[in-house]
Amino acid sequence: MTPATILVVDDSATKRYLLVSWLTRAGFTVVEAETGGEALRKLAAEDVEADLVVLDVKLPDMSGFEVCERIKTDPGYGVLPVIHVSAHAVDVNDRTQGLNRGADAYLVEPIEPDELIATAQAVLRYYRARQRAELLAARMVRLAETTLAINSASTLPALLEAAALGAADIFGAPVVVVAETSEGESLAATGPPPVVRRWAVPRHRVAVGSLVRTDEAADWDVVDWPEGETVAVAAARLRADRPPVYVAVSGSSQTPGFPVLRQLSQAVAAAVEAQRSFDEEHRIAVTLQRSLLQSRLPEVPGVELAVRYEPAGAQTEVGGDFYELTVLDGKLLVAIGDVAGHSLHAATVMAELRHAVRAYAVEGHPPAAVLELANRFMRTVLPADSATLCLFTLDPANGRIRMASAGHLPPLLHVDGEVRFLSPRGALLGLDAPPRAELELELPPGGTLVLYTDGLIEQRDADIDEGMRALAACAAEVEPDLDDFCSRLLTRLGGSGEQADDIAVVVLRRDVSA
C-alpha cells in the first residue's frame, strides 16, 4: 500500500482514539481534529497534507455534511476524498444526503476495523488512479504545445531551448535536453530557466539506440538536481547513423512506463533531425554557391568594379543568385541572374546556367543571342526550371554598352547625381517567348551602373516598387570607393536582421579620366 496521510475528524475522544489506532496499525499517518472548523483551518493553512478525510457526521460546530461540502467546493483541496462515519445518522436518507453532498463512502457504526481500512484503501486507489489519469492528460496537452514550439524553432539552439522549457513545464522539475549540431558539436539546454551551452553526455552513458533508463545525478551534472534524486533519461534517434537526442528529467516526476518522456524524446529527435538535415543542405548549397562565384574580379583599365554576395539567413533555403564578370576580346562581359526557387537544386541549376552563358559569350555571340541560346539550353536540359538574367558588354574605350535582359530587375544608372532605371525588356529564361531585344547606350565617364537581385529590394511586408524607390534614393550618392557604396546598399536595404533571400550586387563605374 502506498503511504497516505488521513485526517480524522470526530468530537468523541474515545471514537477518535479507536479510528486513529486502527488506521495507524494499518500503516497510515493520522492527523486529528475535534471539530469541523478545526479541520477546515488545518487544511486551509496547509498544516496537513492529507490524502483522505474520515469525517464524523455529528460535530458540535457544524454538520459533517457541511464540512464535506466545503471541502469539495474549495479549489485548494477539493480533490480530497471524504469518508463519512456516524453512529446516529444511519438511515437511508442520511446516507443519501451524505453521498449527494460529496462524500465518497458512508460507514455506519458499529464499524469493523477491516471494513474501515478496506474502504480507505479502495477510495485512495480510485483517487490516485484518477490523479494519475488527470496528470497524464495534462501532460499530454503540454506535450502537444511543446511539440508545436520545437517544430516552430528556426535554429537548433532555439529548438533545444523550446524543448527544455516545455519539458520543465510538463514535468515541473529540472531538465536537460542534449543534441548534436550538423557539425558534430554537442549542445545541452537546461532549465528552468532555459540555457543552452556546450556539453556532451559522458562516454560511459552514451546510448547505442533509443531507450529509457535511470541514471545517477552525477552523470548529468550540467544541472543541479534535488538531493538524493535519480535522473530518468530517454534517448531517441530516427537514423542509425545519427547520434541520439537525450531528454533527462527528475526520476520522481515520472509515472510507470515513462509514456510522456518517451513521446517527448521522439518529438525532439524528429525536430532535431529535420533541423540537422536543413542545416547540412543549407551549408552544402552555400559552399557550392560560393565556390562557383568569382573569387577574383578582372582588371579592366578605365573601369572600377565591385561585387557583393550575401546568402540568405541560416534558417532560409539558399537561392540561385549569381553574377559573372569577364573580359572577352577587349570588352567587359557582365551578367547577373537569379534561378527560381530556394534549394540545393536551385544552386546547381545556377551553376549550369552560368557556365552555359559564359560558353555562349566566349563563342562571340552578342547579348541578345546569348540569351536566346541560354533559353534554348534551359528549355531542353532544364525544362522544369526558370531564371532571370541581365547581360551586357561594355567597351572600356568609349563606354558603349549592348544590353539584353530576360525578365531581370532593371539596372540602375547614376550619372552626375541623377539616377534612373534602364528598361531592357524580355521574358525570363525557360519560356517559349519572342527574342529578347537589345538596348544600346553609352556610360559616360564617372557614370555608375548598379545591377542587383531581388533580395536587395524585396521585403515580405512591402511592395517591390517601394524597394526600388528606396534603392534609387540610396544610390543618389555614390562613394569614391565602390566597396563602401556596396556595403552601404546592403546595410540600408538588406536590413540588419536575418535576411529572407540571397543578395547579389554588381557595381561598375567608368573613370572620370576615361
Short mmCIF file of C-alpha atoms in Angstrom, two decimals, residues 111 325 423:
data_model
loop_
_atom_site.label_atom_id
_atom_site.label_comp_id
_atom_site.label_asym_id
_atom_site.label_seq_id
_atom_site.Cartn_x
_atom_site.Cartn_y
_atom_site.Cartn_z
CA ILE A 111 -17.64 -0.26 12.20
CA LEU A 325 32.38 39.37 -64.96
CA SER A 423 14.41 49.36 -69.31
#
